[in-house]
XYZ file of C-alpha atoms in Angstrom:
554
model
C 55.788 -82.017 73.132
C 52.172 -82.118 72.085
C 49.789 -79.182 72.611
C 46.108 -80.092 72.627
C 43.681 -77.245 71.872
C 39.923 -77.531 71.986
C 37.455 -75.546 69.878
C 36.413 -73.317 72.710
C 33.480 -71.722 70.956
C 31.783 -75.075 70.325
C 32.609 -76.958 73.541
C 30.606 -75.925 76.597
C 32.815 -77.352 79.297
C 34.589 -75.459 82.059
C 37.674 -77.700 81.638
C 38.661 -76.122 78.390
C 42.407 -76.146 77.911
C 44.754 -79.084 78.199
C 48.519 -79.210 77.713
C 49.849 -82.764 77.413
C 53.623 -83.162 77.509
C 55.060 -86.515 76.395
C 58.515 -87.958 76.801
C 60.355 -89.671 73.934
C 58.876 -93.047 74.869
C 55.401 -91.482 74.458
C 54.601 -91.797 78.165
C 52.684 -88.843 79.558
C 54.860 -86.774 81.916
C 52.622 -83.864 82.861
C 49.118 -82.586 82.299
C 47.958 -79.014 82.961
C 44.277 -78.201 83.039
C 42.691 -74.762 83.385
C 39.566 -74.512 85.559
C 37.037 -71.664 85.719
C 34.409 -70.717 88.211
C 31.399 -71.532 86.080
C 29.920 -68.032 86.238
C 33.169 -66.479 84.977
C 33.645 -69.161 82.334
C 30.091 -68.632 81.078
C 30.574 -64.871 80.822
C 33.879 -65.258 78.943
C 32.458 -67.960 76.682
C 29.407 -65.850 75.785
C 31.497 -62.700 75.332
C 33.882 -64.369 72.872
C 31.065 -66.072 70.981
C 29.027 -62.858 70.671
C 32.028 -60.788 69.531
C 32.731 -63.341 66.807
C 29.073 -63.193 65.752
C 29.187 -59.370 65.618
C 32.370 -59.449 63.538
C 30.604 -61.659 60.992
C 27.760 -59.159 60.596
C 27.815 -57.322 57.235
C 28.258 -53.563 57.627
C 27.606 -50.867 55.049
C 30.367 -48.249 55.414
C 29.248 -44.648 55.841
C 30.468 -41.926 53.502
C 33.063 -40.090 55.565
C 34.927 -36.939 54.620
C 38.240 -37.298 56.453
C 39.390 -33.871 57.733
C 42.936 -32.811 56.924
C 43.941 -32.418 60.581
C 43.728 -36.155 61.363
C 47.052 -37.972 61.572
C 47.671 -41.317 59.857
C 46.779 -43.336 62.960
C 43.477 -41.496 63.369
C 42.623 -41.981 59.689
C 43.234 -45.715 60.110
C 41.093 -45.766 63.259
C 38.191 -44.094 61.409
C 38.512 -46.673 58.636
C 38.562 -49.597 61.092
C 35.491 -48.325 62.972
C 33.626 -47.535 59.746
C 34.192 -50.897 58.088
C 33.599 -53.234 61.046
C 30.660 -53.979 63.288
C 33.007 -54.271 66.262
C 36.139 -52.161 66.734
C 38.565 -51.103 69.447
C 40.371 -47.750 69.539
C 42.997 -47.411 72.256
C 45.408 -44.662 73.188
C 46.678 -42.570 76.054
C 45.228 -39.215 77.111
C 45.084 -36.571 74.400
C 45.627 -38.971 71.490
C 42.296 -37.989 69.914
C 40.132 -41.071 70.502
C 36.971 -39.000 70.907
C 37.764 -36.649 68.019
C 38.356 -39.678 65.811
C 34.966 -41.262 66.498
C 33.364 -37.834 66.022
C 33.941 -38.361 62.284
C 31.631 -41.385 62.394
C 29.011 -39.386 64.272
C 29.177 -36.666 61.620
C 28.799 -39.286 58.862
C 25.811 -40.859 60.622
C 24.208 -37.445 61.016
C 24.693 -36.763 57.313
C 23.269 -40.169 56.388
C 20.172 -39.467 58.472
C 19.851 -35.996 56.945
C 20.039 -37.483 53.427
C 17.424 -40.077 54.349
C 15.110 -37.389 55.695
C 15.601 -35.327 52.544
C 14.601 -38.276 50.408
C 11.424 -38.547 52.441
C 10.689 -34.890 51.685
C 11.353 -33.802 55.248
C 13.827 -31.181 54.068
C 17.600 -31.329 53.987
C 17.894 -28.491 56.484
C 15.960 -30.363 59.136
C 17.805 -30.505 62.440
C 18.979 -34.016 63.227
C 18.731 -34.964 66.860
C 19.949 -38.344 67.991
C 17.565 -40.112 70.284
C 18.203 -43.120 72.450
C 14.626 -44.222 71.706
C 15.220 -44.671 67.980
C 17.976 -45.651 65.576
C 20.939 -43.353 65.999
C 23.754 -42.987 68.475
C 24.298 -44.186 72.032
C 27.129 -42.824 74.185
C 28.071 -44.761 77.269
C 30.773 -45.379 79.875
C 31.080 -47.503 83.018
C 30.617 -44.519 85.379
C 28.468 -41.407 85.334
C 31.505 -39.117 85.507
C 33.189 -40.837 82.559
C 29.949 -40.701 80.555
C 29.588 -36.985 81.221
C 33.182 -36.237 80.199
C 32.760 -38.319 77.043
C 29.660 -36.374 76.028
C 31.369 -33.036 76.661
C 34.447 -34.044 74.630
C 32.399 -35.386 71.728
C 30.132 -32.325 71.695
C 33.204 -30.070 71.642
C 34.642 -32.042 68.713
C 31.382 -31.690 66.782
C 31.146 -27.978 67.573
C 34.727 -27.395 66.403
C 33.827 -29.119 63.127
C 30.836 -26.727 62.862
C 28.399 -29.631 62.765
C 24.986 -28.907 64.263
C 24.301 -32.054 66.230
C 22.829 -31.857 69.715
C 23.813 -35.063 71.454
C 21.464 -36.781 73.826
C 22.691 -37.535 77.323
C 25.493 -40.075 77.628
C 24.573 -42.884 80.010
C 26.283 -45.350 82.266
C 26.322 -48.849 80.780
C 23.978 -50.020 83.532
C 21.500 -47.305 82.615
C 21.885 -47.886 78.868
C 21.135 -51.586 79.269
C 18.382 -51.001 81.818
C 20.066 -53.059 84.534
C 17.879 -52.784 87.613
C 18.215 -53.818 91.231
C 17.913 -57.487 90.294
C 21.030 -57.177 88.144
C 19.271 -58.247 84.967
C 19.425 -56.123 81.796
C 16.277 -54.918 80.074
C 18.115 -54.988 76.742
C 19.676 -58.261 75.621
C 19.918 -60.560 72.592
C 16.143 -61.062 72.563
C 15.438 -57.334 73.008
C 18.453 -55.482 71.569
C 19.273 -51.793 71.716
C 17.854 -49.755 68.837
C 20.893 -47.575 68.128
C 23.047 -47.925 65.000
C 26.302 -46.870 66.700
C 27.154 -47.569 70.338
C 30.338 -45.867 71.554
C 31.702 -46.923 74.957
C 34.468 -44.847 76.545
C 36.818 -45.855 79.390
C 36.457 -49.488 78.309
C 39.402 -50.487 80.536
C 36.897 -50.299 83.409
C 34.720 -53.049 81.895
C 34.465 -56.293 83.848
C 33.762 -59.502 81.958
C 30.117 -59.855 83.052
C 29.168 -56.269 82.174
C 31.011 -56.579 78.846
C 29.055 -59.743 78.122
C 25.747 -57.984 78.800
C 26.816 -55.089 76.574
C 27.816 -57.054 73.465
C 24.754 -59.288 73.803
C 22.474 -56.237 73.462
C 23.889 -55.033 70.114
C 21.388 -55.454 67.274
C 22.446 -57.059 63.964
C 24.025 -54.503 61.646
C 24.909 -52.015 64.388
C 28.424 -50.869 65.295
C 30.005 -51.238 68.727
C 33.111 -49.114 69.289
C 35.189 -49.491 72.443
C 37.446 -46.577 73.424
C 40.014 -46.706 76.173
C 43.566 -46.847 77.415
C 44.684 -50.464 77.762
C 47.510 -49.370 80.083
C 45.109 -48.099 82.743
C 43.752 -49.991 85.715
C 41.576 -52.974 84.913
C 38.016 -53.219 86.177
C 37.204 -53.563 89.867
C 35.049 -56.544 88.833
C 36.480 -59.807 87.480
C 38.360 -59.693 84.186
C 40.617 -57.368 82.224
C 38.486 -57.205 79.101
C 40.072 -54.352 77.152
C 43.662 -55.482 77.772
C 42.726 -59.081 76.876
C 40.965 -58.093 73.644
C 43.945 -55.976 72.570
C 46.259 -58.992 72.886
C 44.133 -61.478 70.913
C 45.615 -62.164 67.465
C 42.318 -62.653 65.642
C 41.144 -59.197 66.779
C 44.213 -57.239 65.650
C 42.602 -56.146 62.323
C 39.817 -54.350 64.236
C 42.126 -52.751 66.825
C 43.450 -49.248 66.091
C 46.068 -47.812 68.427
C 46.716 -44.065 68.766
C 50.083 -43.017 70.186
C 50.504 -39.349 69.191
C 49.340 -37.207 72.112
C 48.141 -33.662 71.507
C 47.751 -32.942 75.204
C 51.349 -33.774 76.074
C 53.873 -32.304 73.635
C 57.239 -33.946 72.990
C 58.857 -32.103 75.909
C 56.010 -32.671 78.371
C 57.229 -34.042 81.689
C 53.885 -35.720 82.390
C 53.902 -37.417 78.993
C 57.500 -38.565 79.439
C 56.792 -39.917 82.934
C 53.738 -41.834 81.709
C 55.788 -43.330 78.886
C 58.576 -44.363 81.260
C 56.104 -46.001 83.640
C 54.663 -48.001 80.728
C 58.023 -49.413 79.702
C 58.717 -53.015 80.617
C 60.847 -52.969 82.598
C 60.703 -49.334 83.652
C 63.975 -47.432 83.892
C 63.903 -46.102 87.466
C 66.963 -43.946 86.889
C 65.082 -42.118 84.146
C 61.963 -41.871 86.326
C 63.969 -40.217 89.124
C 65.660 -37.941 86.591
C 62.287 -36.669 85.416
C 60.902 -36.245 88.931
C 63.968 -34.320 90.067
C 64.395 -31.942 87.142
C 61.128 -31.468 85.232
C 59.118 -28.422 86.334
C 55.776 -30.202 85.852
C 56.789 -33.027 88.197
C 57.538 -33.170 91.903
C 58.471 -35.951 94.322
C 58.329 -35.423 98.095
C 59.547 -38.254 100.297
C 57.156 -38.788 103.201
C 58.287 -39.585 106.721
C 58.393 -43.356 107.275
C 59.407 -43.299 110.931
C 55.828 -43.622 112.122
C 54.923 -46.691 110.085
C 54.119 -49.483 112.539
C 57.399 -48.708 114.364
C 58.640 -51.861 112.639
C 62.188 -51.835 111.329
C 61.153 -54.217 108.536
C 59.150 -51.379 107.014
C 62.171 -49.102 106.782
C 63.992 -49.977 103.593
C 67.536 -49.292 102.558
C 66.360 -47.272 99.577
C 64.643 -44.849 101.948
C 67.563 -44.701 104.346
C 70.191 -43.881 101.770
C 73.650 -43.798 103.279
C 74.094 -40.291 101.903
C 71.301 -39.067 104.140
C 72.162 -38.818 107.803
C 69.786 -39.506 110.667
C 69.888 -35.812 111.523
C 68.679 -34.919 108.059
C 65.819 -37.401 108.372
C 64.790 -35.906 111.696
C 64.840 -32.452 110.150
C 62.762 -33.487 107.127
C 59.197 -32.300 106.814
C 56.848 -34.193 109.083
C 53.900 -35.846 107.400
C 51.551 -33.367 109.037
C 53.495 -30.474 107.553
C 53.423 -32.182 104.153
C 49.658 -32.590 104.417
C 49.314 -28.957 105.425
C 51.317 -27.985 102.338
C 49.101 -30.111 100.077
C 46.020 -28.534 101.630
C 47.010 -25.046 100.435
C 46.101 -26.061 96.895
C 42.441 -25.763 97.910
C 42.790 -22.185 99.238
C 41.243 -20.499 96.181
C 38.308 -22.915 96.309
C 37.802 -22.135 99.978
C 37.872 -18.394 99.264
C 35.020 -18.787 96.771
C 33.080 -20.873 99.275
C 33.602 -18.202 101.936
C 32.087 -15.516 99.678
C 28.928 -17.609 99.391
C 28.466 -17.555 103.167
C 28.012 -13.795 102.971
C 26.004 -13.973 99.754
C 24.132 -17.307 99.651
C 22.844 -18.686 96.346
C 19.452 -17.228 95.438
C 17.537 -20.233 94.112
C 14.923 -17.959 92.582
C 17.392 -17.096 89.797
C 18.321 -20.400 88.022
C 20.790 -18.690 85.669
C 22.785 -17.380 88.627
C 22.737 -20.806 90.266
C 24.065 -22.438 87.103
C 26.885 -19.911 86.695
C 27.864 -20.132 90.369
C 28.011 -23.938 90.363
C 29.970 -23.971 87.107
C 32.510 -21.514 88.528
C 32.882 -23.484 91.766
C 33.301 -26.794 89.922
C 35.891 -25.287 87.637
C 37.896 -24.058 90.627
C 37.521 -27.311 92.570
C 38.628 -29.399 89.579
C 41.912 -27.524 89.281
C 43.388 -29.783 91.947
C 42.719 -33.203 93.417
C 44.427 -35.601 95.819
C 44.529 -39.191 94.525
C 45.277 -42.023 96.943
C 46.273 -45.647 96.432
C 43.649 -46.831 98.925
C 41.156 -45.851 101.602
C 43.102 -46.704 104.745
C 46.316 -45.604 106.383
C 47.951 -42.258 106.925
C 47.895 -41.471 103.197
C 44.491 -42.995 102.397
C 41.539 -40.866 101.327
C 39.655 -41.418 104.601
C 42.373 -39.839 106.749
C 43.122 -37.052 104.268
C 39.445 -36.142 103.874
C 39.076 -36.017 107.675
C 42.090 -33.688 107.908
C 40.799 -31.405 105.142
C 37.329 -31.323 106.660
C 38.763 -30.019 109.949
C 40.914 -27.501 108.056
C 37.931 -26.326 106.001
C 35.684 -25.802 109.016
C 38.426 -24.100 111.021
C 39.283 -21.711 108.202
C 35.646 -20.704 107.683
C 34.928 -20.693 111.442
C 32.065 -23.121 110.945
C 30.590 -24.749 114.050
C 31.684 -28.332 114.708
C 28.762 -30.710 115.057
C 27.709 -34.329 114.703
C 26.365 -33.829 111.183
C 28.843 -34.554 108.364
C 27.288 -31.749 106.309
C 28.704 -28.235 106.121
C 28.837 -25.342 103.678
C 31.368 -26.037 100.924
C 31.743 -29.780 101.525
C 32.729 -31.421 98.217
C 31.216 -34.875 97.777
C 31.313 -37.813 95.383
C 28.513 -40.265 94.600
C 29.503 -43.849 95.416
C 26.637 -45.707 93.737
C 23.911 -45.051 91.196
C 20.645 -43.595 92.511
C 18.158 -43.380 89.668
C 15.447 -41.742 91.783
C 17.726 -38.753 92.459
C 19.358 -38.861 89.030
C 22.818 -39.421 90.560
C 25.456 -41.765 89.223
C 28.643 -43.361 90.515
C 31.469 -40.819 90.299
C 29.319 -37.664 90.145
C 30.847 -34.710 92.027
C 28.746 -32.226 94.004
C 29.213 -29.339 96.430
C 27.143 -28.730 99.557
C 26.043 -25.100 99.782
C 23.980 -22.939 102.071
C 21.034 -21.616 100.083
C 18.572 -18.829 100.665
C 14.916 -19.050 99.674
C 12.303 -16.402 100.382
C 10.057 -17.460 103.203
C 12.130 -20.579 103.952
C 15.301 -19.224 105.475
C 18.616 -20.943 104.739
C 19.305 -24.644 104.360
C 22.053 -26.948 103.085
C 21.702 -28.478 99.634
C 24.090 -30.350 97.344
C 24.536 -29.113 93.782
C 25.958 -31.408 91.119
C 27.594 -30.563 87.809
C 25.165 -29.576 85.047
C 22.206 -29.507 87.448
C 20.503 -26.275 88.547
C 18.378 -27.913 91.252
C 19.984 -28.733 94.580
C 19.282 -31.892 96.578
C 18.494 -31.561 100.287
C 21.221 -33.156 102.412
C 18.713 -35.274 104.349
C 18.158 -37.294 101.138
C 21.831 -38.264 100.969
C 23.448 -40.748 103.352
C 26.965 -42.054 103.968
C 26.368 -45.134 101.811
C 25.655 -42.912 98.802
C 28.049 -40.015 99.426
C 31.682 -39.499 100.505
C 33.771 -36.361 101.015
C 35.866 -35.752 97.897
C 38.902 -33.559 98.562
C 40.759 -36.835 98.118
C 39.623 -39.898 96.184
C 41.159 -43.228 95.305
C 42.927 -43.546 91.965
C 40.308 -46.115 90.959
C 37.555 -43.543 91.456
C 39.464 -40.924 89.453
C 39.270 -42.890 86.196
C 37.472 -40.853 83.569
C 38.367 -37.530 85.264
C 40.959 -34.842 84.517
C 42.497 -32.171 86.739
C 45.071 -29.429 86.186
C 47.206 -30.550 89.126
C 47.130 -33.822 91.036
C 48.837 -34.972 94.218
C 49.375 -38.749 94.450
C 49.770 -40.141 97.980
C 50.837 -43.597 99.164
C 53.520 -45.259 101.274
C 54.938 -48.685 102.120
C 51.749 -49.711 103.931
C 49.940 -49.643 100.564
C 52.341 -52.234 99.135
C 49.658 -54.771 98.173
C 47.714 -52.160 96.188
C 50.604 -50.743 94.189
C 51.098 -51.455 90.487
C 52.422 -49.937 87.292
C 48.841 -49.481 86.029
C 47.790 -47.707 89.236
C 50.539 -45.081 88.996
C 50.097 -44.657 85.236
C 46.363 -44.059 85.713
C 47.040 -41.464 88.424
C 49.731 -39.600 86.474
C 47.583 -39.369 83.344
C 44.727 -37.672 85.245
C 46.855 -34.494 85.304
C 46.978 -31.902 82.548
C 49.628 -29.562 83.952
C 51.349 -30.811 87.102
C 51.949 -34.040 89.048
C 53.135 -34.110 92.681
C 53.958 -37.495 94.214
C 54.094 -37.888 98.004
C 55.494 -41.299 98.835
C 58.585 -43.248 99.831
C 61.212 -44.119 97.259
C 60.682 -47.794 98.003
C 56.920 -47.628 97.454
C 57.209 -45.682 94.195
C 59.829 -48.050 92.844
C 57.691 -51.056 93.750
C 54.654 -49.535 92.036
C 56.467 -48.679 88.795
C 58.106 -52.111 88.613
C 55.007 -54.199 89.425
C 52.706 -54.903 86.469
C 49.205 -56.093 87.330
C 48.655 -59.807 86.761
C 45.127 -60.995 86.203
C 44.517 -64.609 85.320
C 41.715 -64.619 82.782
C 40.577 -67.069 80.124
C 39.167 -64.734 77.497
C 42.095 -65.270 75.104
C 41.657 -69.040 75.360
C 38.009 -68.692 74.376
C 39.044 -67.317 70.990
C 41.383 -70.171 70.155
C 40.392 -72.628 67.427
C 41.636 -76.033 66.425
C 45.099 -75.877 64.890
């Protein structure tokens, strides 16, 4: 057999990999050729070429005082990120990715303070990173992920008693200045000015956005990708983080963190996530955890109503040990949904109090405290769905919870989708309103002197409400339930995961792992045994060419 490899960084041809197999008489028996859509090939080609160029950039390591509470993996990750212009730090939830990169931020702050002192500006001068000058840029694919990253990093700096006030973390689109035409303001010819660019939730990066990002890094700057390679890949083409983690030439700049501080050794959620990640997964162990761990719950949903097609009723769900009578006496899906709904009761109680005592917009401090309290309560629980459609999709569940909400509060039913207490999620960036994909808000009745009451939506970390007439269905969706894809970058105390056999095409190991790891305290799964087993045993397969782009002549 003869394997022919081409130098993929020097050849600009979409037919880039050829495998020629010869028989003993040297006659060619088979030829395999890989083809790309040119746009995808170009993005992968440029991404690989630019990463190699960044890796060849000389970097002056910062002086870093490694704290004693870092484990060996975190120490290695700090070293990798400090000594290389491009680095990847991966790990599951609670493994300390953000705390680890905080050490670099502290070192950069100290370096800037020393530089200022040398210029007679005073060593005690407050250092404030600015996205308009050399310093630090924090970014993530979605607004929600960017916000959580900033909060986590600020908390890490505060715990280290380092006085650094971080500037606002941005979505990658906003960082690069990508406008309506899809073209970035910052690129190779006009690079970003920051010395360190940290990108969280890098598993959500598609190949084209990743290409734009690496192209905008100035010579001598550091780009650090953080993420969990086991999570869902991007909605767009490519599986950039997972691909990069598997490329041999990039292993020296990849640090993996496996010791979770969120999930202790006996944590049911941590154990379930680990079992799901195994290849192949041990379903017997998965069921053992779901049946006996207090932090985990599995409720089999009624499958009798699915298409009334016998082909959808699987043997696993109709176990011979369960009689037809028992099935008929099982909880109906409507009763299950009613049970799930009760997790929002405390949130609804807080909303009800604000009907009697509407927010007084004339007191911003009160507004801020009220919104913070409501968000904290709302984020205790969330329903995560495999998809939008079907009985267990977010559309149906949000409709059910909307009716429940309005009935409980005795709100009048009308044609408008807006009502007091409606939780919403932003579906796309709106720079004019300062809203970003994934942002969560709550619609509230407000009281203003001389104006009477009106409905406004308040978003996290914003004291000013936005009038509901400025928000339409293309921008906003009800958010009692959201898809697992949309939940990436978020955390909740308790999550309910819903799906059934009708979601078969959407189910994967990465989907369930992503959902389970959104929870901090409790996971409840509402599904069929067949659907859960299919999900846990189906790894996502994406056919990409990024690894081939890094190959060189043998």
